[in-house]
Short mmCIF file of C-alpha atoms (C1' of nucleotides) in Angstrom, two decimals:
data_model
loop_
_atom_site.label_atom_id
_atom_site.label_comp_id
_atom_site.label_asym_id
_atom_site.label_seq_id
_atom_site.Cartn_x
_atom_site.Cartn_y
_atom_site.Cartn_z
CA UNK I 28 -0.32 0.50 -0.51
CA UNK I 29 2.72 2.43 0.34
CA UNK I 30 4.35 1.39 -2.38
CA UNK I 31 1.14 1.58 -4.90
CA UNK I 32 -1.11 3.82 -2.91
CA UNK I 33 -4.45 2.86 -1.65
CA UNK I 34 -6.43 2.50 -4.13
CA UNK I 35 -4.55 0.75 -6.23
CA UNK I 36 -3.33 -2.31 -3.77
CA UNK I 37 -5.87 -4.80 -3.38
CA UNK I 38 -7.29 -6.61 -0.59
CA UNK I 39 -6.23 -9.89 -2.62
CA UNK I 40 -2.30 -8.47 -2.90
CA UNK I 41 -2.51 -7.77 0.87
CA UNK I 42 -3.75 -11.25 0.91
CA UNK I 43 -1.05 -12.52 -1.05
CA UNK I 44 1.86 -10.41 0.39
CA UNK I 45 0.91 -11.84 3.69
CA UNK I 46 0.55 -15.25 2.11
CA UNK I 47 -2.87 -15.65 2.56
CA UNK I 48 -6.02 -15.79 0.41
CA UNK I 49 -8.69 -13.13 0.32
CA UNK I 50 -10.76 -14.94 3.08
CA UNK I 51 -8.70 -15.58 5.16
CA UNK I 52 -7.22 -11.95 5.53
CA UNK I 53 -10.95 -11.19 6.13
CA UNK I 54 -10.85 -13.08 9.61
CA UNK I 55 -8.49 -10.49 10.37
CA UNK I 56 -9.77 -6.93 9.64
CA UNK I 57 -12.80 -5.89 9.20
CA UNK I 58 -12.44 -4.27 5.77
CA UNK I 59 -10.46 -2.46 3.95
CA UNK I 60 -10.97 1.50 5.29
CA UNK I 61 -10.83 0.27 8.31
CA UNK I 62 -7.39 -2.29 7.52
CA UNK I 63 -5.88 1.87 6.26
CA UNK I 64 -7.32 3.38 9.80
CA UNK I 65 -5.87 1.16 12.16
CA UNK I 66 -2.17 0.76 9.68
CA UNK I 67 -2.74 4.62 10.24
CA UNK I 68 -3.21 4.49 14.14
CA UNK I 69 -0.38 2.36 15.02
CA UNK I 70 2.34 4.12 12.84
CA UNK I 71 1.03 7.46 14.64
CA UNK I 72 1.30 5.87 17.58
CA UNK I 73 4.84 4.48 17.25
CA UNK I 74 5.51 8.12 16.47
CA UNK I 75 4.44 9.25 19.38
CA UNK I 76 6.30 6.28 21.18
CA UNK I 77 9.17 6.98 19.66
CA UNK I 78 10.01 10.85 18.72
CA UNK I 79 7.15 12.55 20.85
CA UNK I 80 7.71 10.53 24.53
CA UNK I 81 11.60 10.59 24.30
CA UNK I 82 12.37 14.64 23.33
CA UNK I 83 9.43 15.85 26.03
CA UNK I 84 11.88 15.42 28.68
CA UNK I 85 14.74 17.72 26.57
CA UNK I 86 14.77 21.20 28.39
CA UNK I 87 16.52 23.70 25.68
CA UNK I 88 13.88 24.07 22.94
CA UNK I 89 16.88 24.20 20.34
CA UNK I 90 18.38 20.68 21.48
CA UNK I 91 14.09 19.50 21.50
CA UNK I 92 13.67 20.58 17.88
CA UNK I 93 17.16 18.66 17.04
CA UNK I 94 16.30 15.77 18.17
CA UNK I 95 12.33 15.95 17.14
CA UNK I 96 13.67 16.00 12.69
CA UNK I 97 16.07 13.42 13.62
CA UNK I 98 14.31 10.93 15.96
CA UNK I 99 11.30 10.59 13.22
CA UNK I 100 13.16 10.15 10.46
CA UNK I 101 15.70 7.58 11.70
CA UNK I 102 11.53 5.63 12.87
CA UNK I 103 11.07 6.69 8.91
CA UNK I 104 13.74 5.05 8.41
CA UNK I 105 13.67 1.62 10.25
CA UNK I 106 10.00 1.42 10.17
CA UNK I 107 8.57 1.40 6.61
CA UNK I 108 7.71 5.29 5.79
CA UNK I 109 4.24 4.52 6.66
CA UNK I 110 3.39 7.05 7.88
CA UNK I 111 4.68 10.24 5.27
CA UNK I 112 4.26 8.33 2.24
CA UNK I 113 -0.11 6.92 3.71
CA UNK I 114 -0.31 10.42 5.48
CA UNK I 115 -2.30 11.78 2.45
CA UNK I 116 -4.45 8.24 1.71
CA UNK I 117 -6.36 9.15 4.96
CA UNK I 118 -8.69 10.96 1.66
CA UNK I 119 -10.66 7.50 2.07
CA UNK I 120 -11.97 7.22 5.00
CA UNK I 121 -14.43 8.03 6.36
CA UNK I 122 -15.46 11.79 7.31
CA UNK I 123 -14.93 11.01 11.83
CA UNK I 124 -11.40 8.62 11.07
CA UNK I 125 -10.39 10.93 8.47
CA UNK I 126 -11.05 14.10 11.62
CA UNK I 127 -8.90 11.50 14.08
CA UNK I 128 -6.01 11.33 11.67
CA UNK I 129 -6.37 14.49 11.37
CA UNK I 130 -6.26 15.36 15.19
CA UNK I 131 -3.07 13.67 16.39
CA UNK I 132 -1.52 14.82 13.42
CA UNK I 133 -2.06 18.75 14.36
CA UNK I 134 -0.97 17.37 18.03
CA UNK I 135 2.34 16.38 16.70
CA UNK I 136 2.71 20.13 14.88
CA UNK I 137 1.79 21.74 18.62
CA UNK I 138 5.00 19.86 19.14
CA UNK I 139 6.98 22.09 16.71
CA UNK I 140 4.85 25.17 17.81
CA UNK I 141 6.16 25.32 21.16
CA UNK I 142 9.18 24.61 20.78
CA UNK I 143 9.82 27.42 18.43
CA UNK I 144 7.22 29.83 20.98
CA UNK I 145 9.77 28.71 23.12
CA UNK I 146 13.02 29.52 20.79
CA UNK I 147 11.08 33.00 20.25
CA UNK I 148 11.29 33.86 23.94
CA UNK I 149 14.89 33.28 24.44
CA UNK I 150 15.58 35.64 21.14
CA UNK I 151 16.72 33.16 19.38
CA UNK I 152 14.04 32.92 16.37
CA UNK I 153 13.85 34.64 13.29
CA UNK I 154 11.21 36.59 12.39
CA UNK I 155 8.60 34.58 10.77
CA UNK I 156 5.65 33.21 11.21
CA UNK I 157 5.84 30.13 13.89
CA UNK I 158 2.29 27.84 12.57
CA UNK I 159 3.53 28.13 8.85
CA UNK I 160 7.46 27.55 9.75
CA UNK I 161 6.73 24.23 11.59
CA UNK I 162 4.60 22.88 8.78
CA UNK I 163 7.79 23.95 6.45
CA UNK I 164 9.69 21.17 9.30
CA UNK I 165 7.35 18.81 8.76
CA UNK I 166 7.13 19.55 5.21
CA UNK I 167 10.80 18.19 5.75
CA UNK I 168 10.83 14.91 7.01
CA UNK I 169 8.29 13.35 5.50
CA UNK I 170 9.77 15.04 1.92
CA UNK I 171 12.97 13.28 2.35
CA UNK I 172 11.21 10.16 2.98
CA UNK I 173 8.72 10.79 -0.01
CA UNK I 174 11.91 11.66 -1.45
CA UNK I 175 15.13 9.13 -0.83
CA UNK I 176 12.76 5.80 -1.07
CA UNK I 177 13.70 5.06 -4.82
CA UNK I 178 17.14 7.32 -3.93
CA UNK I 179 20.50 5.62 -4.42
CA UNK I 180 24.18 6.67 -2.47
CA UNK I 181 23.54 8.99 -0.24
CA UNK I 182 23.75 7.78 3.17
CA UNK I 183 20.92 7.80 6.68
CA UNK I 184 23.01 9.64 8.47
CA UNK I 185 24.03 12.22 5.83
CA UNK I 186 20.35 12.95 5.26
CA UNK I 187 19.31 13.18 8.89
CA UNK I 188 22.29 15.43 9.10
CA UNK I 189 21.33 17.76 6.31
CA UNK I 190 17.55 17.86 7.37
CA UNK I 191 18.30 19.30 11.42
CA UNK I 192 20.87 21.55 9.24
CA UNK I 193 18.95 23.35 6.84
CA UNK I 194 15.80 23.06 9.08
CA UNK I 195 17.63 24.99 12.30
CA UNK I 196 18.88 27.24 9.90
CA UNK I 197 15.73 28.31 8.52
CA UNK I 198 14.44 29.43 11.99
CA UNK I 199 17.50 30.14 13.91
CA UNK I 200 18.64 33.85 14.36
CA UNK I 201 22.04 34.58 13.02
CA UNK G 9 -8.45 13.88 -9.74
CA UNK G 10 -6.70 16.56 -8.06
CA UNK G 11 -8.91 15.49 -4.34
CA UNK G 12 -9.59 11.84 -4.46
CA UNK G 13 -6.10 10.60 -6.30
CA UNK G 14 -5.87 8.73 -9.70
CA UNK G 15 -7.48 5.55 -8.56
CA UNK G 16 -10.19 6.85 -6.65
CA UNK G 17 -11.35 8.80 -9.59
CA UNK G 18 -13.23 7.20 -12.20
CA UNK G 19 -13.93 7.64 -15.88
CA UNK G 20 -17.28 8.74 -15.22
CA UNK G 21 -16.43 11.30 -12.33
CA UNK G 22 -14.67 12.36 -15.18
CA UNK G 23 -17.26 12.83 -17.84
CA UNK G 24 -19.76 13.80 -15.24
CA UNK G 25 -18.12 16.44 -14.55
CA UNK G 26 -17.45 17.83 -18.05
CA UNK G 27 -20.70 17.18 -19.09
CA UNK G 28 -20.44 14.40 -20.89
CA UNK G 29 -21.07 10.08 -20.89
CA UNK G 30 -18.53 7.61 -20.81
CA UNK G 31 -18.08 7.29 -24.95
CA UNK G 32 -18.46 10.72 -25.45
CA UNK G 33 -15.07 11.04 -23.37
CA UNK G 34 -13.65 8.30 -24.89
CA UNK G 35 -13.67 10.21 -28.55
CA UNK G 36 -10.76 12.78 -26.95
CA UNK G 37 -8.68 10.02 -24.51
CA UNK G 38 -7.15 6.66 -25.73
CA UNK G 39 -7.61 6.47 -22.02
CA UNK G 40 -7.31 6.74 -18.11
CA UNK G 41 -3.42 6.05 -18.25
CA UNK G 42 -2.57 8.69 -20.55
CA UNK G 43 -5.09 11.19 -19.42
CA UNK G 44 -3.02 11.36 -16.25
CA UNK G 45 -0.02 11.65 -18.33
CA UNK G 46 -0.89 14.21 -20.34
CA UNK G 47 -2.15 16.36 -17.46
CA UNK G 48 1.36 15.86 -15.74
CA UNK G 49 3.02 16.62 -18.98
CA UNK G 50 0.25 19.81 -19.59
CA UNK G 51 1.03 21.27 -15.94
CA UNK G 52 5.05 20.65 -15.94
CA UNK G 53 4.90 22.87 -19.04
CA UNK G 54 3.01 25.23 -17.40
CA UNK G 55 5.70 25.49 -15.09
CA UNK G 56 8.52 25.06 -17.62
CA UNK G 57 6.51 28.29 -19.53
CA UNK G 58 5.56 30.67 -16.15
CA UNK G 59 8.84 29.53 -13.78
CA UNK G 60 12.29 28.28 -15.42
CA UNK G 61 11.42 31.14 -18.46
CA UNK G 62 11.09 33.57 -16.53
CA UNK G 63 13.45 33.44 -13.82
CA UNK G 64 16.31 32.07 -16.73
CA UNK G 65 17.25 36.17 -17.66
CA UNK G 66 17.77 36.89 -14.04
CA UNK G 67 21.71 37.35 -12.71
CA UNK G 68 21.76 37.39 -9.35
CA UNK G 69 21.53 34.12 -8.09
CA UNK G 70 19.57 35.25 -4.24
CA UNK G 71 16.86 37.17 -6.42
CA UNK G 72 16.47 33.96 -9.01
CA UNK G 73 16.08 31.69 -6.46
CA UNK G 74 14.05 34.19 -4.17
CA UNK G 75 11.66 34.63 -7.96
CA UNK G 76 11.52 30.56 -8.09
CA UNK G 77 9.81 29.88 -5.43
CA UNK G 78 7.05 33.17 -5.33
CA UNK G 79 6.50 31.87 -9.31
CA UNK G 80 6.05 28.35 -8.38
CA UNK G 81 3.76 29.32 -5.42
CA UNK G 82 1.47 31.42 -7.50
CA UNK G 83 1.56 29.60 -10.20
CA UNK G 84 0.34 27.14 -8.03
CA UNK G 85 -2.33 29.03 -6.13
CA UNK G 86 -3.60 30.70 -9.66
CA UNK G 87 -3.30 27.32 -11.49
CA UNK G 88 -4.97 24.09 -10.11
CA UNK G 89 -2.69 22.80 -8.02
CA UNK G 90 -2.20 19.33 -10.23
CA UNK G 91 1.34 19.84 -10.44
CA UNK G 92 2.12 19.61 -6.24
CA UNK G 93 -0.54 16.65 -5.87
CA UNK G 94 -0.54 15.20 -9.05
CA UNK G 95 3.23 14.37 -9.56
CA UNK G 96 3.11 11.20 -6.62
CA UNK G 97 0.69 9.42 -9.04
CA UNK G 98 3.24 9.09 -11.60
CA UNK G 99 3.01 5.78 -10.28
CA UNK G 100 -0.11 4.99 -12.44
CA UNK G 101 1.56 5.50 -15.46
CA UNK G 102 4.35 3.12 -17.62
CA UNK G 103 7.77 3.06 -16.65
CA UNK G 104 8.56 5.16 -20.00
CA UNK G 105 5.66 7.85 -19.33
CA UNK G 106 6.85 8.04 -15.84
CA UNK G 107 10.39 8.11 -16.77
CA UNK G 108 9.66 11.41 -19.20
CA UNK G 109 8.12 12.84 -15.87
CA UNK G 110 11.05 12.19 -13.77
CA UNK G 111 13.14 13.62 -16.01
CA UNK G 112 11.55 16.35 -16.24
CA UNK G 113 11.08 17.04 -12.66
CA UNK G 114 14.42 16.52 -12.32
CA UNK G 115 15.47 19.56 -14.38
CA UNK G 116 13.20 21.11 -12.39
CA UNK G 117 16.05 20.46 -9.77
CA UNK G 118 18.68 21.12 -11.49
CA UNK G 119 16.93 24.86 -11.73
CA UNK G 120 17.73 25.17 -8.30
CA UNK G 121 20.46 23.50 -7.92
CA UNK G 122 22.60 25.71 -10.10
CA UNK G 123 21.60 28.77 -7.90
CA UNK G 124 22.62 27.31 -4.96
CA UNK G 125 25.78 26.78 -6.84
CA UNK G 126 26.12 29.61 -7.68
CA UNK G 127 25.51 31.38 -4.67
CA UNK G 128 28.58 28.71 -3.34
CA UNK G 129 30.70 30.94 -5.83
CA UNK G 130 29.61 33.97 -4.71
CA UNK G 131 30.83 32.60 -0.35
CA UNK G 132 27.01 33.69 -0.15
CA UNK G 133 26.12 29.70 1.19
CA UNK G 134 26.02 27.80 4.38
CA UNK G 135 28.25 24.75 4.59
CA UNK G 136 25.54 22.22 2.89
CA UNK G 137 24.68 19.79 0.27
CA UNK G 138 23.49 21.54 -2.87
CA UNK G 139 21.55 18.08 -3.72
CA UNK G 140 19.38 17.88 -0.48
CA UNK G 141 19.07 21.42 -0.25
CA UNK G 142 17.31 21.78 -3.57
CA UNK G 143 15.54 19.11 -2.70
CA UNK G 144 14.38 20.53 0.52
CA UNK G 145 13.30 24.21 -0.96
CA UNK G 146 11.45 22.09 -3.64
CA UNK G 147 9.45 20.21 -0.98
CA UNK G 148 8.76 23.37 1.19
CA UNK G 149 7.25 24.41 -2.64
CA UNK G 150 5.14 21.17 -3.04
CA UNK G 151 3.97 21.16 0.69
CA UNK G 152 3.01 24.58 1.18
CA UNK G 153 0.46 24.00 -1.99
CA UNK G 154 -0.74 20.58 0.13
CA UNK G 155 -0.82 21.96 3.14
CA UNK G 156 -2.59 24.83 2.41
CA UNK G 157 -5.62 23.92 0.04
CA UNK G 158 -7.79 23.01 2.56
CA UNK G 159 -5.79 25.89 5.21
CA UNK G 160 -8.05 29.08 6.19
CA UNK G 161 -7.47 31.98 7.36
CA UNK G 162 -4.17 32.39 6.43
CA UNK G 163 -3.72 34.74 2.79
CA UNK G 164 -1.54 33.17 -0.44
CA UNK G 165 0.85 36.63 0.20
CA UNK G 166 1.68 36.23 3.15
CA UNK G 167 2.36 32.23 2.75
CA UNK G 168 4.65 33.20 0.19
CA UNK G 169 6.82 35.63 1.59
CA UNK G 170 7.07 33.09 4.59
CA UNK G 171 8.64 30.45 2.25
CA UNK G 172 10.69 32.36 0.51
CA UNK G 173 11.61 33.51 3.95
CA UNK G 174 12.15 30.58 5.41
CA UNK G 175 13.71 28.67 2.23
CA UNK G 176 16.33 31.42 1.67
CA UNK G 177 17.10 31.90 5.85
CA UNK G 178 17.67 27.96 5.14
CA UNK G 179 20.42 27.75 3.00
CA UNK G 180 22.00 31.66 3.36
CA UNK G 181 24.88 32.54 5.12
CA UNK G 182 24.64 35.02 8.12
"C1'" DA K 21 -14.23 -30.79 21.95
"C1'" DA K 22 -14.35 -25.84 21.32
"C1'" DA K 23 -12.45 -22.27 18.91
"C1'" DA K 24 -9.51 -19.91 15.76
"C1'" DA K 25 -7.63 -20.14 11.44
"C1'" DC K 26 -8.26 -20.48 6.67
"C1'" DC K 27 -10.04 -22.03 2.16
"C1'" DT K 28 -13.09 -22.75 -2.36
"C1'" DA K 29 -16.35 -20.65 -4.00
"C1'" DC K 30 -19.74 -16.95 -5.04
"C1'" DC K 31 -22.02 -12.49 -4.82
"C1'" DG K 32 -23.55 -7.85 -6.91
"C1'" DA K 33 -20.80 -3.82 -8.19
"C1'" DT K 34 -17.78 -1.00 -10.73
"C1'" DC K 35 -14.26 -0.79 -13.24
"C1'" DG K 36 -11.77 0.59 -17.85
"C1'" DT K 37 -13.05 0.26 -22.37
"C1'" DT K 38 -15.17 -0.69 -26.90
"C1'" DC K 39 -18.56 -0.65 -30.34
"C1'" DG K 40 -22.63 1.32 -33.97
"C1'" DG K 41 -24.38 4.23 -34.22
"C1'" DA K 42 -27.01 8.94 -34.25
"C1'" DA K 43 -26.59 14.37 -33.65
"C1'" DA K 44 -24.05 17.75 -34.78
"C1'" DT K 45 -21.15 20.13 -37.26
"C1'" DC K 46 -17.85 21.23 -41.00
"C1'" DT K 47 -16.58 21.20 -46.08
"C1'" DT K 48 -18.08 20.94 -50.88
"C1'" DG K 49 -20.46 21.18 -55.31
"C1'" DC K 50 -23.72 23.47 -57.68
"C1'" DG J 19 -27.36 29.99 -51.38
"C1'" DC J 20 -28.52 24.98 -50.20
"C1'" DA J 21 -28.68 20.76 -49.90
"C1'" DA J 22 -25.78 17.19 -50.21
"C1'" DG J 23 -21.94 14.07 -48.81
"C1'" DA J 24 -18.06 13.84 -45.02
"C1'" DT J 25 -16.73 14.68 -40.42
"C1'" DT J 26 -15.84 15.64 -36.06
"C1'" DT J 27 -18.52 14.48 -32.05
"C1'" DC J 28 -21.28 12.72 -28.56
"C1'" DC J 29 -24.12 8.73 -27.13
"C1'" DG J 30 -26.75 3.93 -24.90
"C1'" DA J 31 -25.59 -0.27 -24.93
"C1'" DA J 32 -22.31 -3.72 -23.88
"C1'" DC J 33 -17.84 -6.71 -23.05
"C1'" DG J 34 -14.43 -8.61 -20.08
"C1'" DA J 35 -12.29 -7.68 -15.85
"C1'" DT J 36 -11.42 -7.06 -11.11
"C1'" DC J 37 -13.20 -4.85 -7.16
"C1'" DG J 38 -14.96 -5.29 -2.25
"C1'" DG J 39 -16.93 -8.65 0.87
"C1'" DT J 40 -20.02 -13.05 2.32
"C1'" DA J 41 -21.40 -17.97 3.45
"C1'" DG J 42 -19.97 -22.14 4.41
"C1'" DG J 43 -16.95 -25.59 4.61
"C1'" DT J 44 -12.41 -27.76 6.45
"C1'" DT J 45 -8.15 -26.99 8.60
"C1'" DT J 46 -4.95 -26.40 13.07
"C1'" DT J 47 -5.00 -25.58 17.04
"C1'" DT J 48 -5.73 -25.30 21.91
#
DNA sequence: AAAAACCTACCGATCGTTCGGAAATCTTGC
DNA sequence: GCAAGATTTCCGAACGATCGGTAGGTTTTT
């Protein structure tokens, strides 16, 4: 589903990928839509556990922002890129499920906004719109995953380092 | 197709949207795949005309980069966001068509790379990987469109200004 | 023997696409 | 100026394929 997209991935495809038939798979899921929903929830739980929970305790907002980018990218590389690539597929869900997904996405965005606000309080931030800057940073994170999944050569460490550098340079004064 | 995605948009949907029947529409197109291809080609022609051709003659690389971001975002707002939102749908094309689309995308990326290189020659660039930075800038442009198509309130001028500021701050020395 | 996991076979619906012909439009000869 | 033919545009109806999903039975595990 990550490779072909929600619409182009049939239940048969998924069943075959896990070594089952359609009907066998349906014993474990309640429907295609709900499967996508569960995947998104699962992916966001992972982000919450591996990123949000770990950076909470970092006092310095600059270090925290660096860690947000680093941990999120590491997660994307190690796990299946689900969050970055499947997030736009939320349009195939029921409105209520869409809201649930969007809500959690906005919570995550809020985490970045808080870090930027604290940087602003310390006078370390450029003159910029914090909400928009937060979107840009999140866009960089997911963009790297989107672009570099077929890309060759470039090492993950280098990508992470460059992304952090780029994002921080964009927002920090001086 | 921009709203629902390639897979979730049927030929009937498109025919109805233009006030025709399926069979009537098929007199003008050769197939669904080819329709997507034509849309992508058309969108990229527009970018080439409205962005690439206009910034060619700007000598100063910093001004040129600013204009690339500004003109591209303006185009996305005025036209239908096709390029930003339909570009990932290229996976539904034949390999040969995919290559054609990707090739033109890379050309565009090259335009940004050249601007960054010239900035580096002038000593105005931070210590960063030019190729990755170019991807980040392009990601910011398309990301703004992706995020803000449902967003309320924020004015287009403000979005453009903030995107330019963010991108330039990220790459410029000092 | 009870329960969970899984399969074969099938359902109705919808998909992209095609075909033969009907309107509508344009071109041409007189 | 206009009828007649040629061409373009569009539609109704249907095609085979595939889709998501289900019913009922069989195998495997507990």
